[in-house]
């Protein structure tokens, strides 16, 4: 269980923690359910409308790109998203560690209890409760998803360490072992995004490596080392990583997927000495995703849109990089203040802001609220000089046992 004797947090960190708590309370009041950008197929559409990849993509993009919530035209309830439960759980644990607020602990217990009980993708791991069509794959509802599972594992392990919930840690280790047994692709040298996929998606593979290393330690040494080698080798000269290899049109690089890669690499720096150089080069590139006033851009080469997911993951990643001395702390402060002043509206994170400051008006519980809540909590901890709750060397833990 984590303990600290640090002084009470100062004004800006307290403001960040308070706003993170408010976002989490809103999600809890909605029973952890809400719209998701990619939930457009969560409905009994006539087969003719969603038959085939192109039609499913069109239906999905209608929902993603609409500035208002078209879901109110045909639905009154929304799906549960396991990844959001993990993110809110981690955020609440970190708020509690920083402030001692018992409400945060209760929120964490509630979110992670629902997460541990979710069996939509089977008894071991997690996926989406709705069909997901992306540009490169189709995942029917209930398909095990590595990204959902990685964030769930991280949150459940934190609950074990920070509030003594061994049962949640056991649930996390069972999930990690399933990932190791069912999603490891030895020939490709990566963890699969979902069962049956052979495409190397760099952010998903490194998230999988982080999850199994944190949960299982030396048991996962060989595949984790291979993923680190492949990820470092895929880094471009400018410090960026392509979204993926082995599929069509996957060579782009955006903010939050870059943040996933950087954060996981930095948190596993003790596994491979080459990680330090890769993270340093990646940190320099990552700074280009933020405007002069801290605007969280989705792309380095475009000022717009400002993106809520990029804001939340950006704060988390910048907090990790600040602890390693790889960014100017002033950047973390600028981004945090930008999120507070322009990234939150009516106690919800803004999905996107476009030119002339025009925002979207859909409240996305996973894509925005959950990642922003976690990012605000991470920024507050880093500003106060607290340790990163997600960085853990299982070898050191074993030696201290």
Short mmCIF file of C-alpha atoms in Angstrom, two decimals:
data_model
loop_
_atom_site.label_atom_id
_atom_site.label_comp_id
_atom_site.label_asym_id
_atom_site.label_seq_id
_atom_site.Cartn_x
_atom_site.Cartn_y
_atom_site.Cartn_z
CA UNK A 1 0.00 0.00 0.00
CA UNK A 2 1.36 3.41 -0.96
CA UNK A 3 2.08 5.85 1.86
CA UNK A 4 3.49 9.35 1.73
CA UNK A 5 4.62 12.03 4.14
CA UNK A 6 4.78 14.78 1.54
CA UNK A 7 3.41 18.23 2.26
CA UNK A 8 -0.16 19.04 1.18
CA UNK A 9 -0.41 19.80 -2.55
CA UNK A 10 -0.25 23.43 -3.63
CA UNK A 11 -2.88 25.43 -5.49
CA UNK A 12 -2.57 24.29 -9.12
CA UNK A 13 -2.18 20.58 -8.30
CA UNK A 14 -5.20 20.80 -5.99
CA UNK A 15 -7.22 22.44 -8.76
CA UNK A 16 -6.23 19.69 -11.18
CA UNK A 17 -7.11 16.99 -8.66
CA UNK A 18 -10.45 18.64 -7.93
CA UNK A 19 -11.38 18.76 -11.60
CA UNK A 20 -10.30 15.15 -12.10
CA UNK A 21 -12.55 14.19 -9.19
CA UNK A 22 -15.48 16.10 -10.72
CA UNK A 23 -15.09 14.28 -14.05
CA UNK A 24 -15.02 10.95 -12.23
CA UNK A 25 -18.07 11.80 -10.14
CA UNK A 26 -20.00 12.64 -13.32
CA UNK A 27 -19.10 9.26 -14.77
CA UNK A 28 -20.11 7.46 -11.60
CA UNK A 29 -23.47 9.28 -11.57
CA UNK A 30 -24.03 7.95 -15.10
CA UNK A 31 -23.16 4.43 -13.86
CA UNK A 32 -19.96 4.57 -15.91
CA UNK A 33 -21.90 4.62 -19.18
CA UNK A 34 -21.85 7.18 -21.96
CA UNK A 35 -21.36 7.77 -25.67
CA UNK A 36 -18.14 6.70 -27.33
CA UNK A 37 -16.81 8.02 -30.65
CA UNK A 38 -16.66 4.49 -32.07
CA UNK A 39 -19.97 3.13 -30.73
CA UNK A 40 -21.98 3.90 -33.87
CA UNK A 41 -22.56 0.18 -34.46
CA UNK A 42 -24.10 -0.31 -30.99
CA UNK A 43 -27.59 -0.62 -32.40
CA UNK A 44 -29.70 -3.07 -34.39
CA UNK A 45 -29.15 -1.38 -37.73
CA UNK A 46 -30.68 -3.02 -40.81
CA UNK A 47 -28.13 -5.32 -42.40
CA UNK A 48 -28.17 -3.36 -45.64
CA UNK A 49 -26.88 -0.26 -43.83
CA UNK A 50 -23.90 -1.88 -42.09
CA UNK A 51 -23.05 -4.78 -44.40
CA UNK A 52 -19.37 -4.70 -45.30
CA UNK A 53 -16.37 -2.70 -44.14
CA UNK A 54 -17.10 0.50 -46.06
CA UNK A 55 -20.64 0.84 -44.78
CA UNK A 56 -19.58 0.14 -41.21
CA UNK A 57 -16.83 2.74 -41.54
CA UNK A 58 -19.33 5.27 -42.87
CA UNK A 59 -21.73 4.66 -39.98
CA UNK A 60 -18.87 4.95 -37.50
CA UNK A 61 -17.55 8.17 -39.01
CA UNK A 62 -21.01 9.77 -39.01
CA UNK A 63 -20.92 9.41 -35.22
CA UNK A 64 -17.26 10.37 -34.81
CA UNK A 65 -17.42 13.54 -36.88
CA UNK A 66 -20.79 14.96 -35.85
CA UNK A 67 -20.39 18.08 -33.64
CA UNK A 68 -23.66 17.19 -31.87
CA UNK A 69 -24.79 13.86 -30.51
CA UNK A 70 -26.79 12.07 -33.21
CA UNK A 71 -27.38 9.20 -30.76
CA UNK A 72 -30.25 11.09 -29.13
CA UNK A 73 -32.25 10.42 -32.29
CA UNK A 74 -32.40 6.69 -31.74
CA UNK A 75 -31.13 5.58 -28.31
CA UNK A 76 -31.67 6.34 -24.63
CA UNK A 77 -28.97 4.19 -23.06
CA UNK A 78 -25.25 3.85 -23.71
CA UNK A 79 -22.72 1.04 -23.43
CA UNK A 80 -20.24 0.38 -20.67
CA UNK A 81 -16.61 0.80 -21.74
CA UNK A 82 -14.15 -1.25 -19.64
CA UNK A 83 -11.21 0.93 -20.58
CA UNK A 84 -12.97 3.94 -19.05
CA UNK A 85 -13.43 2.01 -15.79
CA UNK A 86 -9.70 1.33 -15.66
CA UNK A 87 -8.80 4.94 -16.39
CA UNK A 88 -11.23 6.37 -13.84
CA UNK A 89 -10.07 3.79 -11.33
CA UNK A 90 -6.43 4.81 -11.75
CA UNK A 91 -7.32 8.50 -11.65
CA UNK A 92 -9.27 8.08 -8.41
CA UNK A 93 -6.51 6.10 -6.74
CA UNK A 94 -4.01 8.82 -7.62
CA UNK A 95 -6.31 11.60 -6.42
CA UNK A 96 -6.69 9.76 -3.12
CA UNK A 97 -2.93 9.30 -2.84
CA UNK A 98 -2.41 13.03 -3.40
CA UNK A 99 -5.24 14.51 -1.34
CA UNK A 100 -6.41 11.77 1.01
CA UNK A 101 -10.00 12.45 -0.12
CA UNK A 102 -12.06 9.37 0.85
CA UNK A 103 -14.52 10.09 -1.99
CA UNK A 104 -11.77 9.30 -4.47
CA UNK A 105 -11.09 5.96 -2.82
CA UNK A 106 -14.79 5.10 -2.92
CA UNK A 107 -14.96 6.02 -6.61
CA UNK A 108 -11.94 3.85 -7.36
CA UNK A 109 -13.46 0.91 -5.50
CA UNK A 110 -16.74 1.33 -7.36
CA UNK A 111 -15.22 1.61 -10.84
CA UNK A 112 -12.76 -1.24 -10.39
CA UNK A 113 -15.40 -3.49 -8.86
CA UNK A 114 -17.53 -3.11 -11.99
CA UNK A 115 -14.42 -3.67 -14.12
CA UNK A 116 -13.44 -6.85 -12.30
CA UNK A 117 -16.97 -8.23 -12.69
CA UNK A 118 -17.19 -7.54 -16.44
CA UNK A 119 -17.15 -10.76 -18.47
CA UNK A 120 -18.30 -9.45 -21.85
CA UNK A 121 -15.02 -10.54 -23.51
CA UNK A 122 -14.70 -13.72 -21.47
CA UNK A 123 -13.59 -14.60 -17.97
CA UNK A 124 -10.07 -13.18 -18.25
CA UNK A 125 -9.75 -10.01 -20.36
CA UNK A 126 -11.75 -7.07 -21.65
CA UNK A 127 -13.03 -5.67 -24.92
CA UNK A 128 -15.68 -3.31 -26.23
CA UNK A 129 -19.38 -3.95 -25.67
CA UNK A 130 -20.10 -2.81 -29.23
CA UNK A 131 -18.85 -3.70 -32.70
CA UNK A 132 -15.83 -1.60 -33.70
CA UNK A 133 -14.85 -0.91 -37.30
CA UNK A 134 -11.54 0.89 -37.82
CA UNK A 135 -9.62 1.57 -40.99
CA UNK A 136 -7.72 -1.71 -40.62
CA UNK A 137 -9.88 -4.16 -38.63
CA UNK A 138 -13.35 -5.18 -37.51
CA UNK A 139 -13.92 -6.31 -33.90
CA UNK A 140 -17.36 -7.74 -33.07
CA UNK A 141 -18.72 -6.84 -29.64
CA UNK A 142 -17.05 -8.90 -26.94
CA UNK A 143 -13.80 -9.45 -28.83
CA UNK A 144 -10.84 -9.40 -26.40
CA UNK A 145 -8.94 -6.14 -26.94
CA UNK A 146 -5.36 -5.65 -25.81
CA UNK A 147 -5.65 -1.88 -25.22
CA UNK A 148 -8.71 -2.24 -22.98
CA UNK A 149 -7.01 -5.06 -21.12
CA UNK A 150 -3.71 -3.23 -20.58
CA UNK A 151 -5.36 -0.24 -18.90
CA UNK A 152 -7.54 -2.58 -16.83
CA UNK A 153 -4.52 -4.58 -15.65
CA UNK A 154 -2.66 -1.39 -14.71
CA UNK A 155 -5.57 -0.06 -12.65
CA UNK A 156 -6.23 -3.34 -10.83
CA UNK A 157 -2.56 -3.71 -9.92
CA UNK A 158 -2.52 -0.15 -8.60
CA UNK A 159 -5.52 -0.97 -6.42
CA UNK A 160 -3.60 -3.90 -4.97
CA UNK A 161 -0.58 -1.74 -4.18
CA UNK A 162 -2.33 1.43 -3.07
CA UNK A 163 -5.38 0.20 -1.13
CA UNK A 164 -4.44 -3.40 -0.41
CA UNK A 165 -6.96 -5.13 -2.72
CA UNK A 166 -5.19 -8.43 -3.39
CA UNK A 167 -8.28 -9.82 -5.12
CA UNK A 168 -8.04 -7.14 -7.80
CA UNK A 169 -4.34 -7.84 -8.26
CA UNK A 170 -5.11 -11.53 -8.76
CA UNK A 171 -7.68 -10.60 -11.41
CA UNK A 172 -5.03 -8.50 -13.17
CA UNK A 173 -2.48 -11.32 -13.15
CA UNK A 174 -4.99 -13.75 -14.65
CA UNK A 175 -5.65 -11.28 -17.44
CA UNK A 176 -1.94 -10.71 -18.06
CA UNK A 177 -1.30 -14.43 -18.26
CA UNK A 178 -4.11 -14.79 -20.83
CA UNK A 179 -2.50 -12.02 -22.91
CA UNK A 180 0.85 -13.78 -22.73
CA UNK A 181 -0.65 -17.11 -23.75
CA UNK A 182 -3.10 -15.97 -26.42
CA UNK A 183 -1.92 -12.66 -27.90
CA UNK A 184 1.85 -13.12 -28.13
CA UNK A 185 2.93 -13.51 -31.78
CA UNK A 186 6.46 -14.91 -31.66
CA UNK A 187 7.09 -14.69 -35.40
CA UNK A 188 5.96 -11.05 -35.63
CA UNK A 189 7.61 -10.14 -32.34
CA UNK A 190 4.58 -8.33 -30.97
CA UNK A 191 1.41 -8.67 -28.97
CA UNK A 192 -1.69 -8.82 -31.17
CA UNK A 193 -4.32 -6.10 -30.90
CA UNK A 194 -6.98 -8.81 -30.73
CA UNK A 195 -7.12 -12.57 -31.39
CA UNK A 196 -6.55 -13.38 -35.05
CA UNK A 197 -4.75 -10.16 -35.93
CA UNK A 198 -1.24 -10.39 -37.38
CA UNK A 199 -0.76 -6.63 -37.83
CA UNK A 200 1.86 -4.99 -35.61
CA UNK A 201 0.19 -2.00 -33.92
CA UNK A 202 3.06 -0.44 -32.00
CA UNK A 203 1.12 1.30 -29.25
CA UNK A 204 -0.99 -1.79 -28.53
CA UNK A 205 2.00 -4.12 -28.53
CA UNK A 206 3.98 -1.97 -26.10
CA UNK A 207 0.90 -1.57 -23.87
CA UNK A 208 0.66 -5.36 -23.81
CA UNK A 209 4.34 -5.67 -22.93
CA UNK A 210 3.94 -3.13 -20.12
CA UNK A 211 0.91 -4.97 -18.74
CA UNK A 212 2.47 -8.44 -18.70
CA UNK A 213 5.82 -7.17 -17.37
CA UNK A 214 4.19 -5.23 -14.54
CA UNK A 215 1.92 -8.14 -13.65
CA UNK A 216 4.18 -11.15 -14.25
CA UNK A 217 7.76 -9.91 -14.22
CA UNK A 218 10.45 -12.36 -15.31
CA UNK A 219 7.86 -14.83 -16.55
CA UNK A 220 7.34 -12.40 -19.43
CA UNK A 221 11.00 -11.42 -19.92
CA UNK A 222 11.53 -12.87 -23.41
CA UNK A 223 8.44 -11.44 -25.18
CA UNK A 224 8.76 -8.10 -23.39
CA UNK A 225 12.41 -7.80 -24.46
CA UNK A 226 11.43 -8.63 -28.04
CA UNK A 227 8.68 -5.99 -28.09
CA UNK A 228 11.05 -3.36 -26.73
CA UNK A 229 13.59 -4.22 -29.42
CA UNK A 230 10.98 -4.06 -32.20
CA UNK A 231 9.51 -0.81 -30.87
CA UNK A 232 12.88 0.90 -30.57
CA UNK A 233 13.84 -0.28 -34.05
CA UNK A 234 10.62 1.18 -35.50
CA UNK A 235 11.35 4.69 -34.21
CA UNK A 236 11.87 7.17 -37.03
CA UNK A 237 14.68 9.68 -37.37
CA UNK A 238 12.46 12.50 -36.07
CA UNK A 239 11.68 10.54 -32.89
CA UNK A 240 8.19 9.44 -33.92
CA UNK A 241 6.62 6.01 -34.36
CA UNK A 242 4.19 4.94 -37.07
CA UNK A 243 0.84 3.74 -35.81
CA UNK A 244 1.53 0.27 -37.23
CA UNK A 245 3.23 -1.94 -39.78
CA UNK A 246 1.98 -4.90 -41.76
CA UNK A 247 -1.30 -3.32 -42.84
CA UNK A 248 -2.45 -0.68 -45.26
CA UNK A 249 -2.09 3.04 -44.54
CA UNK A 250 -0.75 2.71 -40.99
CA UNK A 251 2.31 4.96 -41.25
CA UNK A 252 0.74 8.03 -39.63
CA UNK A 253 1.63 9.29 -36.14
CA UNK A 254 -0.74 11.18 -33.86
CA UNK A 255 -0.43 12.57 -30.35
CA UNK A 256 -2.07 10.09 -28.02
CA UNK A 257 -0.79 6.91 -29.68
CA UNK A 258 2.70 8.42 -29.52
CA UNK A 259 2.04 9.14 -25.86
CA UNK A 260 1.13 5.51 -25.20
CA UNK A 261 4.43 4.34 -26.70
CA UNK A 262 6.54 6.91 -24.87
CA UNK A 263 4.86 6.33 -21.53
CA UNK A 264 5.25 2.56 -21.66
CA UNK A 265 8.86 2.75 -22.81
CA UNK A 266 9.77 5.20 -20.07
CA UNK A 267 8.10 3.05 -17.43
CA UNK A 268 10.15 0.02 -18.56
CA UNK A 269 13.51 1.79 -18.84
CA UNK A 270 15.03 -0.72 -16.41
CA UNK A 271 14.37 -3.61 -18.83
CA UNK A 272 16.55 -2.49 -21.75
CA UNK A 273 19.33 0.15 -21.63
CA UNK A 274 18.46 1.32 -25.15
CA UNK A 275 15.14 2.64 -23.94
CA UNK A 276 16.63 5.81 -22.48
CA UNK A 277 17.88 7.13 -25.82
CA UNK A 278 14.63 6.24 -27.59
CA UNK A 279 12.56 8.03 -24.96
CA UNK A 280 14.80 11.11 -25.07
CA UNK A 281 14.41 11.38 -28.86
CA UNK A 282 10.69 10.69 -28.61
CA UNK A 283 10.25 13.35 -25.93
CA UNK A 284 11.71 16.00 -28.22
CA UNK A 285 9.26 15.03 -30.95
CA UNK A 286 6.34 14.87 -28.51
CA UNK A 287 6.74 18.55 -27.62
CA UNK A 288 5.64 19.40 -31.18
CA UNK A 289 2.12 18.18 -30.42
CA UNK A 290 1.46 21.23 -28.21
CA UNK A 291 0.81 24.82 -29.25
CA UNK A 292 2.43 27.89 -27.69
CA UNK A 293 -0.31 28.18 -25.08
CA UNK A 294 -0.36 24.47 -24.37
CA UNK A 295 -2.99 23.55 -26.98
CA UNK A 296 -3.10 19.72 -27.24
CA UNK A 297 -2.97 19.13 -30.99
CA UNK A 298 -3.89 15.82 -32.58
CA UNK A 299 -1.14 16.27 -35.21
CA UNK A 300 2.25 17.97 -35.19
CA UNK A 301 1.67 19.62 -38.58
CA UNK A 302 -1.83 21.02 -37.91
CA UNK A 303 -2.95 23.46 -35.24
CA UNK A 304 -6.46 22.04 -35.29
CA UNK A 305 -8.22 20.19 -33.91
CA UNK A 306 -7.38 20.39 -30.26
CA UNK A 307 -8.26 16.93 -29.05
CA UNK A 308 -9.52 15.79 -25.65
CA UNK A 309 -7.84 12.39 -25.81
CA UNK A 310 -4.56 14.08 -26.78
CA UNK A 311 -5.00 16.43 -23.82
CA UNK A 312 -5.46 13.68 -21.27
CA UNK A 313 -2.81 11.33 -22.61
CA UNK A 314 -0.55 14.32 -23.19
CA UNK A 315 -0.69 15.28 -19.52
CA UNK A 316 0.02 11.71 -18.44
CA UNK A 317 2.96 11.41 -20.84
CA UNK A 318 4.40 14.82 -20.00
CA UNK A 319 4.21 13.92 -16.30
CA UNK A 320 6.24 10.77 -16.98
CA UNK A 321 8.78 12.70 -19.06
CA UNK A 322 9.10 15.51 -16.49
CA UNK A 323 10.05 12.99 -13.81
CA UNK A 324 12.88 11.85 -16.07
CA UNK A 325 14.04 15.42 -16.72
CA UNK A 326 13.23 15.26 -20.44
CA UNK A 327 10.86 18.23 -20.75
CA UNK A 328 10.65 21.72 -19.31
CA UNK A 329 8.16 21.60 -16.40
CA UNK A 330 6.66 24.81 -17.79
CA UNK A 331 5.23 22.80 -20.69
CA UNK A 332 3.29 20.55 -18.33
CA UNK A 333 1.93 23.63 -16.56
CA UNK A 334 0.87 25.26 -19.87
CA UNK A 335 -0.95 22.17 -21.06
CA UNK A 336 -2.66 21.69 -17.68
CA UNK A 337 -3.88 25.30 -17.61
CA UNK A 338 -5.10 25.02 -21.22
CA UNK A 339 -7.13 21.94 -20.30
CA UNK A 340 -8.64 23.74 -17.32
CA UNK A 341 -9.58 26.87 -19.30
CA UNK A 342 -10.53 25.45 -22.73
CA UNK A 343 -10.67 21.68 -22.43
CA UNK A 344 -13.52 21.27 -19.96
CA UNK A 345 -17.11 22.43 -20.38
CA UNK A 346 -19.96 21.73 -17.93
CA UNK A 347 -17.82 19.22 -16.04
CA UNK A 348 -17.09 17.23 -19.20
CA UNK A 349 -13.95 17.22 -21.32
CA UNK A 350 -14.35 18.78 -24.77
CA UNK A 351 -13.94 16.19 -27.52
CA UNK A 352 -12.42 18.58 -30.04
CA UNK A 353 -12.00 22.29 -30.70
CA UNK A 354 -11.67 23.50 -34.24
CA UNK A 355 -10.66 26.76 -35.86
CA UNK A 356 -12.03 29.93 -34.17
CA UNK A 357 -12.40 27.91 -30.95
CA UNK A 358 -15.55 26.10 -32.08
CA UNK A 359 -16.07 23.01 -29.87
CA UNK A 360 -17.94 19.77 -30.35
CA UNK A 361 -20.81 19.16 -27.95
CA UNK A 362 -20.72 15.40 -27.39
CA UNK A 363 -19.61 14.11 -24.00
CA UNK A 364 -17.39 11.08 -24.50
CA UNK A 365 -16.84 9.20 -21.27
CA UNK A 366 -13.87 7.08 -22.42
CA UNK A 367 -12.21 9.08 -25.15
CA UNK A 368 -12.20 12.35 -23.25
CA UNK A 369 -13.47 12.39 -19.67
CA UNK A 370 -11.56 9.32 -18.49
CA UNK A 371 -8.25 10.18 -20.13
CA UNK A 372 -8.46 13.81 -19.04
CA UNK A 373 -9.26 12.79 -15.45
CA UNK A 374 -6.22 10.52 -15.40
CA UNK A 375 -4.04 13.15 -17.07
CA UNK A 376 -5.03 15.84 -14.56
CA UNK A 377 -4.30 13.49 -11.66
CA UNK A 378 -0.93 12.52 -13.15
CA UNK A 379 0.02 16.15 -13.75
CA UNK A 380 -0.88 17.04 -10.16
CA UNK A 381 1.27 14.22 -8.78
CA UNK A 382 4.23 15.17 -10.97
CA UNK A 383 3.99 18.86 -10.01
CA UNK A 384 4.14 17.83 -6.37
CA UNK A 385 7.20 15.66 -6.94
CA UNK A 386 5.35 12.43 -6.21
CA UNK A 387 6.39 9.10 -7.72
CA UNK A 388 4.66 7.61 -10.75
CA UNK A 389 2.16 5.01 -9.45
CA UNK A 390 2.29 3.15 -12.78
CA UNK A 391 6.07 2.64 -12.85
CA UNK A 392 6.99 -0.54 -11.07
CA UNK A 393 9.91 -2.90 -11.46
CA UNK A 394 8.52 -6.31 -10.46
CA UNK A 395 12.05 -7.62 -9.90
CA UNK A 396 12.66 -5.04 -7.17
CA UNK A 397 9.30 -5.84 -5.58
CA UNK A 398 10.15 -9.56 -5.56
CA UNK A 399 13.53 -8.93 -3.94
CA UNK A 400 11.89 -6.90 -1.15
CA UNK A 401 9.25 -9.53 -0.43
#
